[in-house]
XYZ file of C-alpha atoms in Angstrom:
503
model
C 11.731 64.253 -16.031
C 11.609 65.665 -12.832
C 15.121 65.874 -10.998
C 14.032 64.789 -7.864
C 13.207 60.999 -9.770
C 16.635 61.071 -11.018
C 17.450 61.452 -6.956
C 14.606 58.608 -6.587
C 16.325 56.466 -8.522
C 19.157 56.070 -6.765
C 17.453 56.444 -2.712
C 19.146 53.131 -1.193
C 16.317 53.148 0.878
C 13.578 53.381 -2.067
C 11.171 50.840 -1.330
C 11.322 47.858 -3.820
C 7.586 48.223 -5.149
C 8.398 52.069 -5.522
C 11.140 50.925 -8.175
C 8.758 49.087 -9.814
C 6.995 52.152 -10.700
C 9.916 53.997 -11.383
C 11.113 51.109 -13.711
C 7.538 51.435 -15.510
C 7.986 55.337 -16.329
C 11.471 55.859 -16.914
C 12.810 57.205 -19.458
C 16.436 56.845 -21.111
C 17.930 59.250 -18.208
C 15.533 57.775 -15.110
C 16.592 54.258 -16.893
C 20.450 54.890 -16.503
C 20.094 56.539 -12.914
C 18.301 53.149 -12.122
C 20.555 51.046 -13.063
C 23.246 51.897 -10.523
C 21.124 50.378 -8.215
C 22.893 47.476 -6.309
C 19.555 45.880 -4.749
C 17.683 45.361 -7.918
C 16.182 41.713 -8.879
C 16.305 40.028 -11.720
C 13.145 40.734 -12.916
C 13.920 44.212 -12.582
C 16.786 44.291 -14.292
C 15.439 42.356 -16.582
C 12.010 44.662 -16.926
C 14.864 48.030 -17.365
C 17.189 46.589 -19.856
C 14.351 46.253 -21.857
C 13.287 50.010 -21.419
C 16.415 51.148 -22.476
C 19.691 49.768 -24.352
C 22.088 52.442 -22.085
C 20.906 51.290 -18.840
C 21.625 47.385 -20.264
C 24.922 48.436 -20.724
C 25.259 49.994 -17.301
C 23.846 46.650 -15.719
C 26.316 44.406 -18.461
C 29.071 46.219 -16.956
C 27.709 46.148 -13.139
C 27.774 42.308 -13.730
C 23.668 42.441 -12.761
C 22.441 41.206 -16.574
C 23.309 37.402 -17.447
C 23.876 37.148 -20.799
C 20.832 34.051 -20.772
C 18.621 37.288 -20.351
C 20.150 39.167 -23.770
C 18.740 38.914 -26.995
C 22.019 39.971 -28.878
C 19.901 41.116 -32.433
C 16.838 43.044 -30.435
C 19.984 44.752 -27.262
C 23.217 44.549 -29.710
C 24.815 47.379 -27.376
C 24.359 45.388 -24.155
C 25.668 41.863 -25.673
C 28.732 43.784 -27.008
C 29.328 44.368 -23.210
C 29.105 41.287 -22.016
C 31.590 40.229 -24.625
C 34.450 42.913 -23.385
C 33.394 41.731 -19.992
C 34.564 38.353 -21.337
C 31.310 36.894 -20.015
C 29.464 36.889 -23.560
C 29.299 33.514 -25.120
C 31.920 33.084 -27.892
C 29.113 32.595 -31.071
C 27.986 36.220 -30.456
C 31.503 37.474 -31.616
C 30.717 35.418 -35.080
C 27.357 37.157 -35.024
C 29.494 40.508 -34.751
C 32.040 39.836 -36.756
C 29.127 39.429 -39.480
C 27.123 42.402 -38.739
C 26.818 44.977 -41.445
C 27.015 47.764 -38.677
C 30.706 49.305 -38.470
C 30.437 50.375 -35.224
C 28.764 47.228 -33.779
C 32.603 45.362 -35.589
C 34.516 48.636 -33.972
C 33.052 47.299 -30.636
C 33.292 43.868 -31.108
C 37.389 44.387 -32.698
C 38.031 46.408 -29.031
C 36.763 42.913 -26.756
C 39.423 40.909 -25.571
C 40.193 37.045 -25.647
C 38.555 36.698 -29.168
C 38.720 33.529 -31.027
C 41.140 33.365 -33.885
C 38.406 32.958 -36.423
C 36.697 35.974 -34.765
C 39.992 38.244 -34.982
C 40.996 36.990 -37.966
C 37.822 38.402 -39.905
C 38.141 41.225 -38.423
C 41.686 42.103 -39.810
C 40.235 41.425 -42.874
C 37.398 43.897 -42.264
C 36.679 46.387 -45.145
C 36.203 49.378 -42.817
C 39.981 50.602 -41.560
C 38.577 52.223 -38.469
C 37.733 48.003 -37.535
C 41.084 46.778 -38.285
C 42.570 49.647 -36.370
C 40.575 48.818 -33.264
C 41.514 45.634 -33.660
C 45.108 46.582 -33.389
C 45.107 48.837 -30.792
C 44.046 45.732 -28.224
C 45.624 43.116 -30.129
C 48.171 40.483 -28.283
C 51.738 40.575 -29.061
C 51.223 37.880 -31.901
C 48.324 39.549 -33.766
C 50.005 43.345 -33.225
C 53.269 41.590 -34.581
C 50.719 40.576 -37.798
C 49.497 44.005 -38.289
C 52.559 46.044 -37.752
C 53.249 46.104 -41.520
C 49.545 47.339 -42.452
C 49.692 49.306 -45.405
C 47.206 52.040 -43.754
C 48.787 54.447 -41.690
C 45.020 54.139 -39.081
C 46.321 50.645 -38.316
C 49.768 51.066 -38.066
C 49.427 53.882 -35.760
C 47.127 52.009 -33.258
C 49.769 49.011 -33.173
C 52.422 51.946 -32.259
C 50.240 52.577 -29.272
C 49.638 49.038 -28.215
C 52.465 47.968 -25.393
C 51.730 44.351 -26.135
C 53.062 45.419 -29.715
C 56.859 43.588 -29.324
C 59.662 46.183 -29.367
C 61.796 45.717 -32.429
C 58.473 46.379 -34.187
C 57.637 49.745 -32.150
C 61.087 50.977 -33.160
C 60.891 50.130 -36.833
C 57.562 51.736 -36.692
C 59.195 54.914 -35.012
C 61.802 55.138 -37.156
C 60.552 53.702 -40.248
C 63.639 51.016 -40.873
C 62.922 47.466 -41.792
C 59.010 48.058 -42.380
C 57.182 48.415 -45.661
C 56.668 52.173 -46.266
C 53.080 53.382 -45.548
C 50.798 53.473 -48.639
C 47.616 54.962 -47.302
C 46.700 57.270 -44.806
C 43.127 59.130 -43.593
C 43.854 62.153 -46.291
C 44.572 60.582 -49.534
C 41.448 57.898 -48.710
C 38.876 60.461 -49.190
C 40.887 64.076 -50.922
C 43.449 64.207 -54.405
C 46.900 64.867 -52.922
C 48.533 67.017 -52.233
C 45.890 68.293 -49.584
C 46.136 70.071 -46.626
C 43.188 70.038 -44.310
C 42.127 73.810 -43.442
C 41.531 73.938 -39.374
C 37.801 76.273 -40.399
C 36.768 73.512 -42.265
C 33.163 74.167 -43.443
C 32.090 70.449 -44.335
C 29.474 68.681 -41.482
C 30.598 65.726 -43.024
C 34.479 65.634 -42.481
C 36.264 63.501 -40.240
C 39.760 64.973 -40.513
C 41.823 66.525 -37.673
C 43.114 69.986 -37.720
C 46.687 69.663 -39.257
C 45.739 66.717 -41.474
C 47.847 66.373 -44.666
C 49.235 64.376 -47.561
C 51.616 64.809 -50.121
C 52.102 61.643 -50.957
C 54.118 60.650 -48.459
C 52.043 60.745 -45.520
C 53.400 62.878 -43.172
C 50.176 63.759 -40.928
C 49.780 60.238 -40.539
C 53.483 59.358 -40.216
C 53.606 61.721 -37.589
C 50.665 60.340 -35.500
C 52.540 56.559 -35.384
C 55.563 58.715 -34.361
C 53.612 60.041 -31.318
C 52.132 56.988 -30.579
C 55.422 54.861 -30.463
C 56.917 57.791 -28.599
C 53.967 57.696 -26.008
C 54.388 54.013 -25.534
C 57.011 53.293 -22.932
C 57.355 49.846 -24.500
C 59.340 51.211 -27.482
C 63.359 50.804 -26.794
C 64.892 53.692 -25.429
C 67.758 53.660 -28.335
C 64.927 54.347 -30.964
C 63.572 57.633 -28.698
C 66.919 58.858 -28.146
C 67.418 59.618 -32.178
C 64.405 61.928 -31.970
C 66.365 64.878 -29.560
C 66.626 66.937 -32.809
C 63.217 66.136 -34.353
C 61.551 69.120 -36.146
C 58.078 68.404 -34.277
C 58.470 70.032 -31.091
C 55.616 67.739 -29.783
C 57.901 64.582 -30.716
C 60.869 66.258 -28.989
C 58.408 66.784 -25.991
C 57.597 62.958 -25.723
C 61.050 62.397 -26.000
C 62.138 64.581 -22.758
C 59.728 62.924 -20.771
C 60.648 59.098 -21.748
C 63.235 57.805 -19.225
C 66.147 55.835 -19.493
C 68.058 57.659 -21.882
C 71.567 58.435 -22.238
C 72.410 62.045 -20.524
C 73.732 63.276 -23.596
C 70.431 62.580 -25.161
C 68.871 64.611 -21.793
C 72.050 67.580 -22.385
C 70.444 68.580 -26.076
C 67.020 69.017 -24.626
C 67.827 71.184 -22.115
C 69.350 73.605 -24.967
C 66.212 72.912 -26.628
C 64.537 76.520 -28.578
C 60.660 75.374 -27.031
C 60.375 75.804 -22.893
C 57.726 73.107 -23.216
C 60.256 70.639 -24.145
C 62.600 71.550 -21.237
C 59.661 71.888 -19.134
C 58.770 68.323 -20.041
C 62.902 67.136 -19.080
C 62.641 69.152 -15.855
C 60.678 66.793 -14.118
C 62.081 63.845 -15.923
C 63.802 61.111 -12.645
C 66.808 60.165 -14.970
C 67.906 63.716 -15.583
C 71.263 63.996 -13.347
C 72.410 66.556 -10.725
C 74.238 68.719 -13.264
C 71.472 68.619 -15.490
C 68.365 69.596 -12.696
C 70.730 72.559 -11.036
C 71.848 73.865 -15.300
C 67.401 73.797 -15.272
C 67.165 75.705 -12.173
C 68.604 78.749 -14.095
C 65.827 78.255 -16.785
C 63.486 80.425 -16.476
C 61.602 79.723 -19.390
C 57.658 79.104 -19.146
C 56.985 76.425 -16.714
C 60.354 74.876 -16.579
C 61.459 75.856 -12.590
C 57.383 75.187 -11.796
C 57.934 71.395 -13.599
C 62.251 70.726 -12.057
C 60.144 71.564 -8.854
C 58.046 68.177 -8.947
C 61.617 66.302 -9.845
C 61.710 63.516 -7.096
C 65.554 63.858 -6.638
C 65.229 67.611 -6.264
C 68.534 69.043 -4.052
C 67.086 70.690 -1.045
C 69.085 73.721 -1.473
C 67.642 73.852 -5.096
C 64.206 73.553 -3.856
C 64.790 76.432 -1.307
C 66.020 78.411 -4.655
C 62.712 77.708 -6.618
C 60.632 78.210 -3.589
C 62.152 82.140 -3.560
C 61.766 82.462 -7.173
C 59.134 80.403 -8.566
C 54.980 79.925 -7.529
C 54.911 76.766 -6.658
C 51.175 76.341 -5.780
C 50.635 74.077 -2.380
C 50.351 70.442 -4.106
C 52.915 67.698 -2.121
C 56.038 67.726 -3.862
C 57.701 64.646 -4.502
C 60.778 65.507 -2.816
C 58.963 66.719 0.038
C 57.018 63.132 0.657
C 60.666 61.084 0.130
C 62.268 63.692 2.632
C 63.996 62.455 5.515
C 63.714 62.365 9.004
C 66.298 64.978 10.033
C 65.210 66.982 6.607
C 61.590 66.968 7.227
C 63.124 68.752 10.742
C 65.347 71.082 9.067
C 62.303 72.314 6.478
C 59.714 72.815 9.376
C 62.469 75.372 11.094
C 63.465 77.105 7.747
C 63.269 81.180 7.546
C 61.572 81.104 4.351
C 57.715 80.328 5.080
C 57.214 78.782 1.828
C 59.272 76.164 2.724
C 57.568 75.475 5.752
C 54.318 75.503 4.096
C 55.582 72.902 1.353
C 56.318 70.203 4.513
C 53.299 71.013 6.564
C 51.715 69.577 3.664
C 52.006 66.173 4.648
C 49.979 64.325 6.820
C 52.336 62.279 8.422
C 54.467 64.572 10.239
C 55.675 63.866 13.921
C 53.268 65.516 16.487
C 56.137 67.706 17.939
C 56.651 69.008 14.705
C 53.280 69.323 13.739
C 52.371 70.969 16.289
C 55.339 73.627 16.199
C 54.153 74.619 12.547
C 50.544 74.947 14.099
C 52.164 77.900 16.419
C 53.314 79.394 12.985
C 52.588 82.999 12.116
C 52.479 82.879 8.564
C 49.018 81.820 7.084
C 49.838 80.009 4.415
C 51.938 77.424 6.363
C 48.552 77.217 9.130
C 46.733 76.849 5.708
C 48.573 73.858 4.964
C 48.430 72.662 8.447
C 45.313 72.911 8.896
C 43.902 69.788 7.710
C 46.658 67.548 9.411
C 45.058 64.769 11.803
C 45.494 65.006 15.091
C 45.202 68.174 15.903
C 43.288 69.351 18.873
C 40.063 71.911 18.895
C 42.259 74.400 20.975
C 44.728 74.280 18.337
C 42.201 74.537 15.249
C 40.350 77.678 16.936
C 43.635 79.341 17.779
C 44.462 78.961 13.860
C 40.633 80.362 13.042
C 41.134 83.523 15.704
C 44.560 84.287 14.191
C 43.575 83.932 10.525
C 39.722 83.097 10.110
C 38.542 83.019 6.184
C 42.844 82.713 5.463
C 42.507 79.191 7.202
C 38.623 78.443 7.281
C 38.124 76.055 4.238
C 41.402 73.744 4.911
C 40.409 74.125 8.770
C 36.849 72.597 7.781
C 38.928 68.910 6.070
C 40.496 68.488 9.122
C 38.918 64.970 10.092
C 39.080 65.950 13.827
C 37.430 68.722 13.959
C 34.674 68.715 16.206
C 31.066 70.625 16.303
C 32.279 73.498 17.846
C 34.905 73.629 15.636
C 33.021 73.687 12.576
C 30.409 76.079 14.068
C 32.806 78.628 15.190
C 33.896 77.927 11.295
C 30.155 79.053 10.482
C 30.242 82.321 12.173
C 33.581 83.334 10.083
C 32.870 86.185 7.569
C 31.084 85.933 3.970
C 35.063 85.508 2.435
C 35.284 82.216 4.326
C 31.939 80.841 2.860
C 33.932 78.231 0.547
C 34.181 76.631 4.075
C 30.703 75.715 3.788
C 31.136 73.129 1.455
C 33.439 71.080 4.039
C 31.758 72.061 6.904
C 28.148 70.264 4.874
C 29.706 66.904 4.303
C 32.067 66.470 7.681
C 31.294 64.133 9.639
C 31.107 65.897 12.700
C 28.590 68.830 11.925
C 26.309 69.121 14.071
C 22.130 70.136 13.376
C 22.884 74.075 13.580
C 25.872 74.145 11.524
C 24.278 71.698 8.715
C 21.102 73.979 8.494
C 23.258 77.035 8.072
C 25.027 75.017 5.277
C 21.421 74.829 3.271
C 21.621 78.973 3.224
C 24.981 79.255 1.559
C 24.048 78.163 -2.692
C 27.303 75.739 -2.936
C 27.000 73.885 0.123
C 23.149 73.471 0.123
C 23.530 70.384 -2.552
C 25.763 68.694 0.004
C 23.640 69.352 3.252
C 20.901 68.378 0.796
C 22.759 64.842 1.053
C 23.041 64.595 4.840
C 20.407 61.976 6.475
C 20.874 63.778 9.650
C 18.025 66.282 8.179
C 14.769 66.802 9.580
C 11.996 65.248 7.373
C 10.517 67.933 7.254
C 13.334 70.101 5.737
C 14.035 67.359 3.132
C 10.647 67.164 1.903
C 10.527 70.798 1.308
C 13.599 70.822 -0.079
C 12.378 68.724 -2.865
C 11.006 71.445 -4.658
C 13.926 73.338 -4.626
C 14.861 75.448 -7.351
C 18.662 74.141 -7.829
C 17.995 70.917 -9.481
C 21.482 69.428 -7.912
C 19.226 70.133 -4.365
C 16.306 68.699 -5.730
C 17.800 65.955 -6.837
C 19.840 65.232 -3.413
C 17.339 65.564 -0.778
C 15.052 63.046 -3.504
C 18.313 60.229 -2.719
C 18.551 61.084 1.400
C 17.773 57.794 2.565
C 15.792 59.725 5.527
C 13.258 60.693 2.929
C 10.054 59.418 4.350
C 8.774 56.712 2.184
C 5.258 58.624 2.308
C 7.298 61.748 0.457
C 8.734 59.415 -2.116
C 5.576 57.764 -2.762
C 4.431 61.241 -3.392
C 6.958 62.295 -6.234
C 6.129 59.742 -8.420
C 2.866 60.177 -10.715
């Protein structure tokens, strides 16, 4: 299949009669591309979920195929979407319940608001991997049911359902009042003891690296202690007794859960693994005491992660800003800061800190445009793209610092044509500029056909309706496929040119 149909497909402009024709030769890709259409009738849609079973699913999902126009034995895929779209009439979830296909039940176990007969067959199902689905969606009443499974597959899905109620997710964490777990995912298919190699030669296997059973479980017991961990549903008292945990991925889960007591929080910052204190260093209920003992840590990642703590102390985030790479995301403590702080950051010596508020886009214009004056480039970098500034100011940032400033300079929404020509003309280490420069608003002709020379912008001029004809049509031929395949969906593709693409 030619890219270019697979831009076709999608034209908003493409006449109707052309779909037709597209409809009539497409295959399973052309057939899914097609089916994000918007503007398609029912006979189309009808006509393409015939074609193919993905692009029903697609148009279940869209809310474009009535389930009047499904034939749930000939398009099983596309009725199971209408039933977890809760549009699917309620005797197709008996017809599911009944099919001999596991995967068809996995689907149909997954759809919410089934009828009690429906769900109650299918925690009866002979295939685990059914009953599990089943519990991972379940409502509080059926989760409650299958909390005591004997399989360690079901148990762990209801450990990662939050409708699951929460006396049940901490017996399940910590094994007290619950039936011990009889089966797990090893001893169903190997003689215990058995430890699953991670080089694993069989095609045929379906367990994880790390799998094992000794009889008692313990891969699997370890899974529904992740999952209940993971779920924030599961009481905090319960977490708090796995601080000391052997399984430093447990003890992970548990410094990022919050609500606990700050003796819980004191152990894991002693903790032997930086990941774990990494994971408490950006935890909100971690105290003052506790964020400025982290700020000494300079274990791998920890001062990166206290730096994205929302209740960060200013003078702690000046330390980490010295010490510590930060990158130039938007800090949490920097959005929250006040007023007079957001003041007192935008006049500090250190540039990094000046940098760190000029990244948001809400900053008074005074101030704004004081860090636009700024000398160092990475604080004009993160400037750059704030609204509101004014051509002289942009072009004053591109003289100073060209390619340092070109790219962020090329987001700013008010930067005009001359602007983002002057951007053009920068040298080849500014060329990642290109790609904003294609899709702003503002480009003008010249700068958008010097956009098709550069190999990562030309996709996204490709896009641009303010193209010549004549330079989309020969851009259909294009080499790059992602070209091809955007000038095909320009809606200023002349419907003579489209005609033309299709056999």
């Amino acid at each position: 299949m030619k890219p270019a149909l697979l831009g076709l497909a999608v034209n908003p402009n493409l006449p109707s009669h052309l779909v037709d024709r597209l409809i009539d030769q497409a295959d399973e890709d052309l057939a899914c591309e097609l089916a994000l259409r918007v503007d398609l009738n029912r006979a189309q849609v009808r006509t393409l979920a015939t074609r193919s079973e993905a692009a029903a699913v697609q148009l279940a999902y869209g809310g474009q195929l009535p389930p009047e126009d499904v034939d749930p034995a000939s398009q099983p895929l596309a009725a199971l979407a209408l039933l977890d779209q809760g549009t699917g009439p309620p005797q197709w979830g008996r017809y599911f319940a009944a099919d001999p296909r596991v995967e068809h039940r996995e689907k149909l176990a997954a759809c919410p608001g089934l009828p009690p007969d429906v769900a109650r067959s299918l925690g009866d199902d002979p295939d685990i991997r059914v009953v599990a689905e089943l519990a991972r969606w379940a409502p509080t009443h059926l989760a409650a049911e299958l909390a005591p499974h004997p399989h360690a597959e079901v148990r762990r899905a209801v450990a990662g359902n939050e409708a699951t109620p929460p006396k049940l997710l901490a017996a399940l964490l910590t094994g007290e009042g619950i039936p011990p777990v009889q089966l797990c995912r090893v001893c169903d298919q190997e003689r215990v003891p058995f430890a699953h190699a991670p080089d694993c030669p069989r095609a045929d296997c379906r367990l994880l690296p790390g799998d094992a059973c000794d009889g008692s479980h313990q891969s699997a017991v370890h899974d529904i202690r992740w999952q209940a961990l993971h779920n924030p549903a599961t009481p905090a008292p319960a977490v708090a007794r796995f601080v000391d945990h052997p399984s430093a991925l447990l003890r992970e889960l548990v410094a990022a859960r919050e609500g606990l007591p700050q003796q819980a929080y004191a152990r894991l910052a002693g903790d032997p693994m930086p990941g774990v204190r990494a994971e408490l260093a950006k935890n909100p209920s971690i105290d003052e005491p506790l964020v400025r003992r982290l700020a000494q840590d300079y274990g791998h990642d920890v001062q990166r992660s206290l730096a994205h703590h929302p209740n960060l102390p200013l003078d702690v985030l000046a330390q980490l800003a010295r010490s510590t790479k930060l990158g130039s995301p938007l800090l949490p403590r920097i959005a929250a800061a006040t007023p007079p702080e957001v003041a007192g950051l935008a006049t500090a010596a250190d540039p990094t800190l000046r940098m760190l508020v000029a990244l948001r886009r809400d900053l008074p214009d005074a101030i704004r445009d004081t860090l636009a004056r700024d000398c160092d480039a990475k604080v004009l970098n993160a400037i750059a793209p704030h609204p509101g500034l004014t051509k002289d100011q942009l072009l004053a940032m591109i003289d100073r610092h060209g390619p340092r400033v070109a790219a962020k300079a090329a987001t700013n929404p008010d930067a005009t044509a001359i602007v983002l020509e002057q951007l053009i003309r920068q040298p080849a280490s500014a060329r990642k500029a290109f790609r904003e420069i294609a899709r702003h608003p503002n480009t003008s002709l010249p700068a958008l056909l010097a956009c098709l020379a550069d190999p990562q912008a030309r996709p996204v001029a490709a896009a641009r309706p303010e193209l010549p004809p004549a330079v989309l049509v020969s851009l259909l031929a294009d080499e790059d496929w992602q070209v091809a395949t955007a000038a095909a969906a320009n809606p200023s593709l002349p419907t003579d040119a489209m005609s033309a693409l299709l056999p």
